Coordinates of C-alpha atoms in Angstrom, one line a residue:
M1273 CA 6.1 -22.4 -7.1
T1274 CA 8.3 -21.0 -9.8
G1275 CA 11.7 -21.9 -8.4
I1276 CA 12.8 -18.4 -8.9
R1277 CA 14.7 -16.8 -6.0
L1278 CA 17.0 -13.9 -5.3
H1279 CA 20.8 -14.5 -5.6
A1280 CA 21.7 -14.8 -1.8
P1281 CA 23.9 -16.8 0.5
A1282 CA 22.4 -20.1 1.9
P1283 CA 20.6 -19.6 5.2
G1284 CA 23.2 -20.0 8.1
W1285 CA 20.7 -20.3 10.9
A1286 CA 17.0 -21.2 11.1
I1287 CA 14.2 -21.2 13.8
D1288 CA 10.8 -22.9 13.9
A1289 CA 7.3 -21.3 14.3
D1290 CA 3.6 -22.0 13.5
V1291 CA 3.3 -18.7 11.6
V1292 CA 5.7 -16.1 10.5
V1293 CA 4.3 -12.5 10.1
V1294 CA 6.5 -10.3 7.7
G1295 CA 5.7 -6.6 8.5
S1296 CA 4.9 -4.7 11.7
G1297 CA 2.2 -2.3 10.7
V1298 CA -1.4 -2.4 11.7
A1299 CA -2.0 -5.6 9.7
G1300 CA 1.1 -7.6 10.7
L1301 CA 0.9 -6.9 14.2
T1302 CA -2.8 -7.5 14.6
A1303 CA -2.4 -10.8 13.0
A1304 CA 0.4 -11.6 15.3
L1305 CA -1.4 -10.7 18.3
R1306 CA -4.5 -12.9 17.3
C1307 CA -2.3 -15.9 16.4
T1308 CA -0.4 -15.6 19.6
A1309 CA -3.6 -15.3 21.6
A1310 CA -4.7 -18.7 20.1
G1311 CA -1.6 -20.4 21.4
L1312 CA 0.5 -20.4 18.0
R1313 CA 4.2 -19.8 18.1
T1314 CA 4.4 -16.7 16.2
V1315 CA 7.5 -14.7 14.8
V1316 CA 7.2 -11.2 13.5
V1317 CA 10.0 -10.3 10.9
T1318 CA 10.3 -6.5 10.2
K1319 CA 12.7 -4.6 8.0
A1320 CA 13.4 -1.7 10.5
R1321 CA 12.1 -1.4 13.9
L1322 CA 8.8 -2.6 15.1
D1323 CA 7.3 0.8 14.9
D1324 CA 9.0 1.9 11.6
G1325 CA 6.5 0.9 8.9
S1326 CA 3.8 3.0 7.0
T1327 CA 1.2 2.8 9.8
R1328 CA 2.8 5.3 12.0
W1329 CA 2.8 8.0 9.2
A1330 CA -1.0 7.7 8.8
Q1331 CA -2.3 11.2 9.7
G1332 CA -5.9 11.2 8.9
G1333 CA -7.5 8.2 10.8
I1334 CA -9.4 5.1 10.5
A1335 CA -12.9 4.9 9.0
A1336 CA -15.8 2.9 10.6
A1337 CA -19.6 3.5 11.0
L1338 CA -19.2 4.6 14.7
G1339 CA -21.2 7.7 14.7
E1340 CA -24.9 8.3 15.4
G1341 CA -27.0 7.8 12.3
D1342 CA -24.1 6.3 10.3
T1343 CA -24.4 2.6 9.2
P1344 CA -22.1 0.0 7.5
E1345 CA -24.4 0.1 4.5
Q1346 CA -23.6 3.9 4.0
H1347 CA -19.9 3.2 4.5
L1348 CA -20.2 0.4 1.8
D1349 CA -22.0 2.8 -0.6
D1350 CA -19.2 5.4 -0.2
T1351 CA -16.5 2.8 -0.7
L1352 CA -18.1 1.3 -3.9
V1353 CA -18.4 4.9 -5.5
A1354 CA -14.8 5.6 -4.7
G1355 CA -13.7 2.2 -6.2
A1356 CA -15.2 3.0 -9.7
G1357 CA -17.0 -0.1 -10.3
L1358 CA -14.1 -2.5 -9.5
C1359 CA -14.5 -3.1 -5.8
D1360 CA -15.6 -6.6 -4.8
E1361 CA -18.8 -6.1 -2.9
S1362 CA -18.4 -9.0 -0.6
A1363 CA -15.0 -7.9 0.4
V1364 CA -16.3 -4.4 1.2
R1365 CA -19.3 -5.5 3.1
A1366 CA -16.9 -7.7 5.3
L1367 CA -14.8 -4.5 5.7
V1368 CA -17.6 -2.3 6.8
T1369 CA -19.6 -4.9 8.9
D1370 CA -16.6 -6.2 10.8
G1371 CA -15.0 -2.7 11.0
P1372 CA -16.7 -1.1 14.0
D1373 CA -16.1 -4.1 16.3
A1374 CA -12.5 -4.4 15.0
V1375 CA -11.8 -0.8 16.0
R1376 CA -13.4 -1.4 19.4
R1377 CA -11.0 -4.3 19.8
L1378 CA -8.1 -2.2 18.8
I1379 CA -9.1 0.4 21.6
S1380 CA -9.2 -2.5 24.0
T1381 CA -5.8 -3.4 23.1
G1382 CA -4.6 0.1 24.2
A1383 CA -5.2 2.6 21.2
D1384 CA -6.4 5.9 22.6
F1385 CA -8.5 7.9 20.1
D1386 CA -9.5 11.7 20.5
K1387 CA -12.7 12.2 22.3
T1388 CA -15.5 14.8 22.2
S1389 CA -16.3 16.8 25.2
D1390 CA -18.9 14.2 26.4
G1391 CA -16.4 11.3 26.1
E1392 CA -17.5 9.8 22.7
I1393 CA -15.0 9.1 19.9
A1394 CA -14.3 12.3 17.9
L1395 CA -15.2 11.7 14.3
T1396 CA -14.3 13.8 11.2
R1397 CA -14.8 13.6 7.4
E1398 CA -12.5 12.9 4.5
G1399 CA -12.7 12.9 0.8
G1400 CA -15.5 10.7 -0.5
H1401 CA -17.3 10.1 2.7
H1402 CA -20.7 11.5 3.2
R1403 CA -20.7 11.3 7.1
R1404 CA -18.3 11.9 9.8
R1405 CA -16.7 8.4 10.4
I1406 CA -13.1 8.9 10.7
A1407 CA -11.6 8.4 14.2
H1408 CA -8.4 10.0 14.8
A1409 CA -5.7 10.2 17.6
G1410 CA -3.4 13.0 18.7
G1411 CA -5.2 15.3 16.2
D1412 CA -3.3 14.1 13.2
A1413 CA -1.0 11.3 14.6
T1414 CA -3.3 8.4 14.3
G1415 CA -1.0 6.0 12.8
A1416 CA 1.5 6.7 15.4
E1417 CA -0.8 5.9 18.3
I1418 CA -2.1 2.7 16.8
S1419 CA 1.4 1.7 16.1
R1420 CA 2.4 2.5 19.8
A1421 CA -0.4 0.5 21.1
L1422 CA 0.2 -2.6 19.0
V1423 CA 3.9 -2.4 19.5
E1424 CA 3.4 -2.3 23.2
A1425 CA 0.9 -5.2 23.1
I1426 CA 3.4 -7.4 21.0
R1427 CA 6.2 -6.7 23.9
D1428 CA 3.8 -7.2 26.6
R1429 CA 2.6 -10.6 25.4
G1430 CA 6.2 -11.8 24.6
V1431 CA 5.7 -12.3 20.8
R1432 CA 9.0 -13.1 19.3
F1433 CA 10.3 -10.7 16.8
I1434 CA 13.2 -10.1 14.5
E1435 CA 14.0 -6.5 13.6
H1436 CA 16.2 -5.0 10.8
A1437 CA 15.5 -8.1 8.7
L1438 CA 14.7 -8.1 5.0
V1439 CA 12.6 -10.9 3.9
L1440 CA 14.1 -12.6 0.6
D1441 CA 12.1 -15.7 -0.6
L1442 CA 9.4 -18.1 0.3
L1443 CA 10.3 -21.7 1.2
A1444 CA 8.2 -24.5 0.1
D1445 CA 7.7 -28.1 1.2
A1446 CA 7.7 -31.3 -1.0
E1447 CA 4.0 -30.8 -1.8
G1448 CA 4.6 -27.2 -2.9
R1449 CA 3.0 -25.6 0.2
T1450 CA 4.5 -22.6 2.1
A1451 CA 7.2 -23.7 4.5
G1452 CA 8.5 -20.4 5.8
V1453 CA 10.8 -17.6 4.6
T1454 CA 14.5 -16.9 4.2
L1455 CA 15.6 -13.4 5.5
H1456 CA 18.6 -11.2 5.9
V1457 CA 19.1 -9.7 9.3
M1458 CA 21.2 -6.4 9.2
G1459 CA 23.4 -5.5 12.1
E1460 CA 24.1 -7.2 15.4
G1461 CA 21.7 -9.2 17.4
Q1462 CA 20.6 -12.8 18.2
H1463 CA 20.7 -13.6 14.5
D1464 CA 22.8 -12.0 11.8
G1465 CA 23.2 -12.5 8.0
V1466 CA 21.0 -14.7 6.0
G1467 CA 18.8 -17.3 7.9
A1468 CA 15.3 -18.9 7.7
V1469 CA 12.1 -19.0 9.7
H1470 CA 10.3 -22.3 9.1
A1471 CA 6.7 -22.2 9.4
P1472 CA 3.7 -23.8 7.5
A1473 CA 1.9 -20.4 7.5
V1474 CA 3.3 -17.0 6.2
V1475 CA 1.5 -13.7 6.3
L1476 CA 2.9 -10.9 4.2
A1477 CA 2.1 -7.6 5.6
T1478 CA 5.0 -5.7 4.1
G1479 CA 3.1 -2.5 3.2
G1480 CA 3.4 -0.5 0.0
M1481 CA 5.7 0.2 -3.1
G1482 CA 5.7 4.0 -3.1
Q1483 CA 9.6 3.8 -3.4
V1484 CA 9.1 2.9 -7.2
F1485 CA 8.4 6.5 -7.8
S1486 CA 10.7 9.4 -7.2
A1487 CA 8.4 11.3 -4.9
T1488 CA 6.1 9.5 -2.4
T1489 CA 4.7 9.8 1.0
N1490 CA 5.8 6.3 1.8
P1491 CA 8.8 5.7 4.2
G1492 CA 12.0 4.4 2.8
V1493 CA 11.2 0.8 3.7
S1494 CA 8.4 0.7 1.2
T1495 CA 10.2 -1.1 -1.7
A1496 CA 7.6 -3.6 -2.9
D1497 CA 9.5 -6.5 -1.1
G1498 CA 6.3 -8.4 -0.4
V1499 CA 4.8 -8.3 -4.0
A1500 CA 8.2 -9.1 -5.4
L1501 CA 8.4 -12.2 -3.1
A1502 CA 4.8 -13.2 -4.0
L1503 CA 5.7 -12.9 -7.8
R1504 CA 8.8 -15.0 -7.4
A1505 CA 6.8 -17.6 -5.5
G1506 CA 4.4 -17.9 -8.2
A1507 CA 1.5 -16.0 -6.5
E1508 CA -1.0 -14.0 -8.5
V1509 CA -1.0 -10.3 -8.3
S1510 CA -3.9 -8.1 -9.3
D1511 CA -4.8 -4.4 -10.3
L1512 CA -1.3 -3.1 -9.8
E1513 CA -2.0 -0.2 -12.2
F1514 CA -4.2 1.5 -9.6
V1515 CA -1.7 3.5 -7.6
Q1516 CA -3.3 6.3 -5.7
F1517 CA -1.4 9.8 -5.7
H1518 CA -2.4 11.6 -2.7
P1519 CA -3.6 15.3 -4.0
T1520 CA -2.1 17.3 -1.2
V1521 CA 1.6 16.6 -0.5
L1522 CA 3.8 19.4 0.6
F1523 CA 5.6 20.7 -2.3
L1524 CA 9.3 20.8 -1.6
G1525 CA 10.5 22.1 -5.1
V1526 CA 11.0 20.6 -8.5
G1527 CA 13.1 17.5 -8.4
S1528 CA 12.5 16.6 -4.8
E1529 CA 12.9 13.0 -4.2
G1530 CA 12.1 10.3 -1.5
Q1531 CA 9.6 10.5 1.1
Q1532 CA 7.5 13.9 1.1
P1533 CA 5.5 15.4 4.0
L1534 CA 1.9 14.4 3.8
V1535 CA -0.9 17.1 4.3
S1536 CA -3.8 15.0 5.5
E1537 CA -7.1 14.9 3.9
A1538 CA -8.5 15.6 7.2
V1539 CA -7.4 19.3 6.7
R1540 CA -9.8 19.5 3.9
G1541 CA -12.3 17.4 6.1
E1542 CA -12.2 20.3 8.5
G1543 CA -12.8 23.0 5.9
A1544 CA -9.5 23.9 4.1
H1545 CA -9.8 25.1 0.6
L1546 CA -7.8 24.2 -2.5
V1547 CA -6.8 27.4 -4.6
D1548 CA -4.5 28.5 -7.2
A1549 CA -2.0 31.3 -7.0
D1550 CA -4.8 33.9 -7.5
G1551 CA -6.9 32.3 -4.6
V1552 CA -9.6 30.8 -6.8
R1553 CA -11.4 27.6 -5.5
F1554 CA -11.1 25.6 -8.5
M1555 CA -12.8 22.5 -7.1
L1556 CA -16.1 24.2 -6.9
G1557 CA -18.2 22.9 -9.8
Q1558 CA -16.0 19.9 -10.3
H1559 CA -17.8 17.6 -7.9
E1560 CA -20.7 17.8 -5.5
L1561 CA -18.1 17.4 -2.6
A1562 CA -15.6 19.9 -4.0
E1563 CA -12.5 19.5 -2.0
L1564 CA -13.8 16.4 -0.4
A1565 CA -14.3 14.5 -3.6
P1566 CA -12.6 11.1 -4.0
R1567 CA -8.8 11.4 -4.2
D1568 CA -8.4 10.6 -7.9
I1569 CA -10.9 13.4 -8.8
V1570 CA -8.9 16.0 -6.7
A1571 CA -5.6 14.9 -7.9
K1572 CA -6.6 15.1 -11.6
A1573 CA -8.1 18.6 -11.0
I1574 CA -4.9 19.8 -9.3
I1575 CA -2.8 18.5 -12.4
R1576 CA -5.3 20.0 -14.8
R1577 CA -5.0 23.3 -13.1
M1578 CA -1.2 23.2 -12.9
Q1579 CA -1.1 22.4 -16.8
E1580 CA -3.6 25.2 -17.5
Q1581 CA -1.6 27.8 -15.6
G1582 CA 1.9 26.4 -16.3
A1583 CA 2.4 26.1 -12.4
E1584 CA 4.5 23.7 -10.4
H1585 CA 1.7 23.4 -7.5
M1586 CA -1.5 24.5 -6.2
Y1587 CA -2.2 25.8 -2.6
L1588 CA -4.2 24.5 0.4
D1589 CA -5.6 27.4 2.4
A1590 CA -6.5 26.8 6.0
R1591 CA -5.5 30.2 7.4
H1592 CA -9.2 30.6 8.6
F1593 CA -8.5 27.7 11.2
G1594 CA -6.5 30.0 13.4
A1595 CA -3.5 29.2 15.4
E1596 CA -5.2 27.3 18.3
M1597 CA -7.0 24.8 15.9
W1598 CA -3.8 24.3 14.0
A1599 CA -1.9 23.5 17.1
E1600 CA -4.7 21.2 18.7
R1601 CA -6.0 19.4 15.5
F1602 CA -3.0 19.2 13.3
P1603 CA 0.2 19.6 15.3
T1604 CA 2.2 17.1 13.2
I1605 CA 1.4 18.8 9.9
L1606 CA 2.0 22.2 11.5
A1607 CA 5.4 21.2 12.6
A1608 CA 6.3 19.5 9.2
C1609 CA 5.3 22.8 7.4
R1610 CA 7.2 25.0 9.7
S1611 CA 10.3 22.9 9.5
H1612 CA 10.2 23.5 5.7
G1613 CA 9.6 27.4 6.2
I1614 CA 6.0 27.5 5.7
D1615 CA 3.5 28.7 8.3
P1616 CA -0.2 27.4 7.5
V1617 CA -1.6 29.8 10.2
T1618 CA -0.5 32.8 8.0
E1619 CA 0.0 31.5 4.5
P1620 CA -1.5 28.9 2.1
I1621 CA 0.4 25.6 1.8
P1622 CA 2.0 24.7 -1.6
V1623 CA 0.9 21.2 -2.5
A1624 CA 1.1 18.8 -5.5
P1625 CA 0.2 15.1 -5.8
A1626 CA 2.7 12.4 -5.0
A1627 CA 2.6 8.5 -4.9
H1628 CA 0.7 7.4 -1.9
Y1629 CA -1.0 4.0 -2.0
A1630 CA -1.3 0.9 -3.9
S1631 CA -4.8 -0.3 -4.5
G1632 CA -3.7 -3.5 -6.1
G1633 CA -1.3 -6.2 -4.8
V1634 CA -1.1 -9.9 -4.1
R1635 CA -4.5 -11.3 -4.8
T1636 CA -6.4 -12.7 -1.8
D1637 CA -9.8 -14.1 -0.7
L1638 CA -11.9 -12.9 2.3
S1639 CA -9.6 -14.9 4.6
G1640 CA -6.5 -13.5 3.2
R1641 CA -5.4 -16.6 1.3
T1642 CA -3.4 -16.2 -1.9
T1643 CA -3.0 -18.5 -4.8
V1644 CA 0.0 -20.2 -3.0
P1645 CA -1.1 -22.6 -0.3
G1646 CA -0.1 -21.5 3.1
L1647 CA 0.7 -17.9 2.0
Y1648 CA -1.5 -15.0 3.2
A1649 CA -1.5 -11.3 2.6
C1650 CA -3.0 -8.3 4.2
G1651 CA -2.7 -4.5 4.4
E1652 CA -1.3 -2.5 1.5
V1653 CA 0.7 -5.5 -0.1
A1654 CA -2.6 -7.3 -0.6
C1655 CA -5.5 -6.9 -3.2
T1656 CA -8.6 -7.9 -1.3
G1657 CA -10.9 -6.3 -3.7
V1658 CA -11.8 -3.6 -1.1
H1659 CA -10.4 -0.6 -2.9
G1660 CA -11.3 -1.3 -6.5
A1661 CA -9.8 1.4 -8.7
N1662 CA -9.3 3.8 -6.1
R1663 CA -9.1 3.7 -2.2
L1664 CA -11.6 5.6 -0.2
A1665 CA -9.9 7.8 2.5
S1666 CA -8.9 6.1 5.7
N1667 CA -10.1 2.6 4.6
S1668 CA -6.5 1.4 4.6
L1669 CA -6.0 1.1 8.4
L1670 CA -9.4 -0.5 8.6
E1671 CA -8.6 -3.2 5.9
G1672 CA -5.4 -4.1 7.7
L1673 CA -7.2 -4.5 10.9
V1674 CA -10.2 -6.4 9.7
F1675 CA -8.4 -8.8 7.3
A1676 CA -5.5 -9.3 9.7
E1677 CA -8.1 -10.8 12.0
R1678 CA -9.8 -12.9 9.3
I1679 CA -6.3 -14.3 8.4
A1680 CA -5.7 -15.2 12.1
Q1681 CA -8.8 -17.0 12.3
D1682 CA -8.1 -19.1 9.2
V1683 CA -4.4 -19.8 10.3
V1684 CA -5.7 -21.0 13.8
A1685 CA -8.4 -23.1 12.2
R1686 CA -5.9 -25.0 9.9
A1687 CA -3.1 -25.4 12.5
A1688 CA -4.9 -28.3 14.2
G1689 CA -3.1 -31.6 13.3
R1690 CA -0.5 -29.8 11.1
G1691 CA 2.9 -31.1 11.2
P1692 CA 6.1 -28.9 11.3
A1693 CA 7.2 -27.1 8.1
V1694 CA 9.9 -29.1 6.2
P1695 CA 11.4 -27.0 3.5
V1696 CA 12.9 -28.7 0.4
E1697 CA 14.9 -27.3 -2.5
H1698 CA 12.9 -26.7 -5.7
P1699 CA 13.8 -29.4 -8.4
S1700 CA 14.8 -26.7 -10.9
P1701 CA 15.8 -23.5 -8.9
A1702 CA 16.5 -20.3 -11.0
V1703 CA 18.6 -17.6 -9.3
L1704 CA 17.4 -14.2 -10.3
P1705 CA 20.3 -11.8 -11.2
L1706 CA 20.5 -8.9 -8.9
L1707 CA 20.3 -5.3 -10.2
D1708 CA 23.1 -2.8 -9.2
P1709 CA 21.7 -0.3 -6.6
G1710 CA 22.7 2.5 -8.9
A1711 CA 19.9 1.8 -11.1
R1712 CA 17.4 2.6 -8.4
P1713 CA 17.1 6.4 -9.2
R1714 CA 16.8 5.5 -13.0
I1715 CA 13.8 3.2 -12.1
Q1716 CA 12.1 5.8 -10.0
R1717 CA 12.6 8.6 -12.8
T1718 CA 11.3 6.2 -15.4
M1719 CA 8.1 5.4 -13.5
T1720 CA 7.4 9.0 -12.5
L1721 CA 7.8 10.2 -16.0
G1722 CA 6.0 7.3 -17.7
A1723 CA 3.7 5.8 -15.3
G1724 CA 2.8 8.7 -12.8
V1725 CA -0.4 10.7 -12.4
L1726 CA -0.6 11.2 -16.2
R1727 CA -0.1 8.2 -18.5
S1728 CA -0.4 7.4 -22.2
A1729 CA 0.6 4.6 -24.7
E1730 CA 3.6 6.7 -25.7
S1731 CA 4.9 7.4 -22.0
L1732 CA 4.2 3.8 -21.0
S1733 CA 5.9 2.4 -24.1
T1734 CA 8.9 4.4 -23.1
A1735 CA 8.9 3.3 -19.6
S1736 CA 8.5 -0.3 -20.6
R1737 CA 11.5 -0.2 -22.8
E1738 CA 13.7 1.4 -20.2
L1739 CA 12.7 -1.1 -17.7
E1740 CA 13.2 -4.1 -20.0
A1741 CA 16.6 -2.8 -20.7
L1742 CA 17.4 -3.1 -17.1
H1743 CA 15.6 -6.6 -16.7
L1744 CA 17.7 -8.2 -19.4
P1745 CA 21.0 -9.9 -18.6
P1746 CA 24.0 -7.6 -19.0
A1747 CA 25.6 -7.6 -22.4
A1748 CA 29.0 -7.4 -20.9
P1749 CA 30.1 -8.3 -17.2
D1750 CA 30.4 -4.6 -16.5
D1751 CA 27.7 -2.8 -18.3
E1752 CA 28.1 0.4 -16.5
A1753 CA 26.3 2.5 -19.1
G1754 CA 23.0 0.6 -18.8
D1755 CA 23.1 0.3 -14.9
R1756 CA 23.0 -3.4 -15.5
K1757 CA 26.5 -4.5 -14.3
S1758 CA 26.4 -7.6 -12.0
A1759 CA 25.6 -6.8 -8.4
E1760 CA 26.7 -8.5 -5.2
P1761 CA 24.0 -9.7 -2.8
G1762 CA 23.1 -7.1 -0.2
V1763 CA 20.1 -5.1 1.0
E1764 CA 20.3 -2.4 -1.6
S1765 CA 20.7 -4.8 -4.7
W1766 CA 17.8 -6.8 -3.2
E1767 CA 15.6 -3.8 -2.8
T1768 CA 16.6 -2.4 -6.3
T1769 CA 15.8 -5.8 -8.0
N1770 CA 12.4 -5.9 -6.0
L1771 CA 11.5 -2.4 -7.3
L1772 CA 12.4 -3.5 -10.9
S1773 CA 10.1 -6.5 -10.7
V1774 CA 7.1 -4.6 -9.5
A1775 CA 7.6 -1.6 -11.8
R1776 CA 7.6 -3.9 -14.8
L1777 CA 4.3 -5.3 -13.9
L1778 CA 2.8 -2.0 -13.0
V1779 CA 3.7 -0.5 -16.4
A1780 CA 2.5 -3.9 -18.2
A1781 CA -0.9 -3.5 -16.5
A1782 CA -1.3 0.2 -17.0
S1783 CA -0.4 -0.2 -20.8
R1784 CA -3.1 -2.9 -21.1
R1785 CA -5.9 -1.0 -19.4
E1786 CA -6.8 1.5 -22.3
E1787 CA -9.2 3.6 -20.4
T1788 CA -9.5 6.1 -17.4
R1789 CA -10.9 4.7 -14.2
G1790 CA -10.2 5.7 -10.6
C1791 CA -6.6 6.5 -10.0
H1792 CA -5.6 5.3 -13.5
W1793 CA -5.5 8.1 -15.8
R1794 CA -4.8 7.5 -19.5
E1795 CA -4.6 10.8 -21.4
D1796 CA -5.0 8.9 -24.8
H1797 CA -8.1 7.2 -23.4
P1798 CA -9.7 9.8 -21.1
D1799 CA -13.1 8.0 -20.7
R1800 CA -14.2 5.1 -18.4
D1801 CA -15.1 2.1 -20.5
D1802 CA -17.3 -0.4 -18.6
A1803 CA -18.1 -2.5 -21.6
R1804 CA -14.4 -3.4 -22.2
W1805 CA -12.7 -2.6 -18.9
R1806 CA -15.0 -3.4 -16.0
R1807 CA -12.5 -6.1 -15.5
H1808 CA -9.5 -7.0 -13.3
L1809 CA -5.9 -7.6 -14.6
V1810 CA -4.4 -10.7 -12.9
A1811 CA -0.6 -11.3 -13.4
R1812 CA 1.9 -13.9 -12.5
L1813 CA 5.6 -14.5 -12.9
T1814 CA 6.5 -17.6 -15.2
P1815 CA 9.4 -19.9 -14.5
E1816 CA 11.1 -18.3 -17.5
R1817 CA 10.8 -14.8 -15.7
T1818 CA 8.2 -13.5 -18.2
L1819 CA 5.1 -11.7 -17.0
D1820 CA 1.8 -13.4 -17.9
V1821 CA -1.1 -10.9 -17.5
R1822 CA -4.6 -11.9 -18.3
T1823 CA -8.0 -10.0 -18.1
T1824 CA -10.8 -11.6 -16.0
E1825 CA -14.2 -12.2 -17.9
T1826 CA -16.2 -10.1 -15.4
A1827 CA -15.8 -7.6 -12.6
D1828 CA -16.0 -10.4 -10.1
F1829 CA -12.7 -11.6 -8.4
P1830 CA -12.0 -15.2 -9.3
P1831 CA -11.4 -17.6 -6.3
T1832 CA -7.9 -18.1 -5.1
L1833 CA -7.6 -21.8 -4.2
D1834 CA -10.2 -24.0 -2.7
A1835 CA -12.0 -21.2 -1.2
P1836 CA -15.0 -19.6 -3.1
R1837 CA -15.7 -15.9 -2.2
E1838 CA -18.4 -15.4 0.3
P1839 CA -21.9 -14.3 -1.2

């Protein structure tokens, strides 16, 4: 443990549990349900409402080898190709092997997937998949259906949960093991203000960090809280430079900020074409799968075409679907487009890439264990090794599902004979100064310009300087000009401080990786360099608040604690 913590009031209340799960997406709720079923006292902490995380925004679906003729081995091959040489094959094998049964258990929990006329699960294709293996619900509302089913199961089973609660820091016992978390509950309820959940096992399932960029498909709650907490606790974080920019996000105009409407990859999976303003299909000849190439390839092709033509966006043309197919298969996307004055039945949809998914995160083993004893991570906050340098479409929901179940198995196995968590104060605690919330737009603009889809040594160096200026202590008590004035504890200052912590690490990793691989695109190093860079970047925060970034010697993931990775 580093002893670093956010500046916050001391906890005014505390509850005890066997395991606390932070986050209420597919990963968090699955872990909570499995732990509860095994008899563990489980508490779910979530930043908004139970159904307000990233999961419910997932449109496309969940990938698994469920179709006739498909196999886990074929799913593995497609995932390894998309990961551009940096996937951990043992982690991918666990994903694709456990995946089909995990989806069936999700269905038994209550999730209702779309069916064919003969009653089988309807499957579609997305980018990078050579077979139809994407199960979907409500046409393009898969995440919403999964979230509904899991939230209903949580309520039915009486799992204790705390909503509108921002997690702050990890607690530790006298031996340096996890002993729970501190959190701040917003608004009225059974608990209010800063408190604590004491537990010997903590599962981080806090989702992504899309709000570190100006435009993203992520909801407003995705402010990198889990990765930032793990860094302060001394956990290792890996591969944070690999941020996937979704190629087809509804273009709302230059300067649009915050969460942007996603146009699912499944639209291309059903036959939509990417075209420029002249109607030319520019993906033909770029890749054997054309519009269904892996997302990094499609995003790069869109950006290149935009640069060549001086355009602000490209178009997704699905007019040939017809009104009936749009209404039945993609009702959510249809409604979103029409709410912004675009009718995809009669006109092409303007699209451009936006920040979408973090392939890196808190480093774990195949049981979700991090480098801090008792701390687990799953879902987008984690780096399991499944995604490598670029996530294969619709593997994210499956990863959350599979690795949440693996975490629950490990937590239950280690619970026998374990005493209650007894947190102690770190012998030399260090309070992290808080950043004024007014700095948030500056962080986002800096990251979008310097570490977005296009990166270079120059752009990353500029971004690093600007972020370090925010990170350093204020030169004066009211350093308004630098957005570095002293801030009072509160949700907005805590979130902004978390965003800065993760932004600094992302830029440091992107600066070091001098090659183009997967969704990391360096204009000044346009080629993939396996000899030097088929490696992982692993980082931690030192007690002095400096970033320690190292490069692994091979493409293999090093073990986390006492658990070697499975063969």
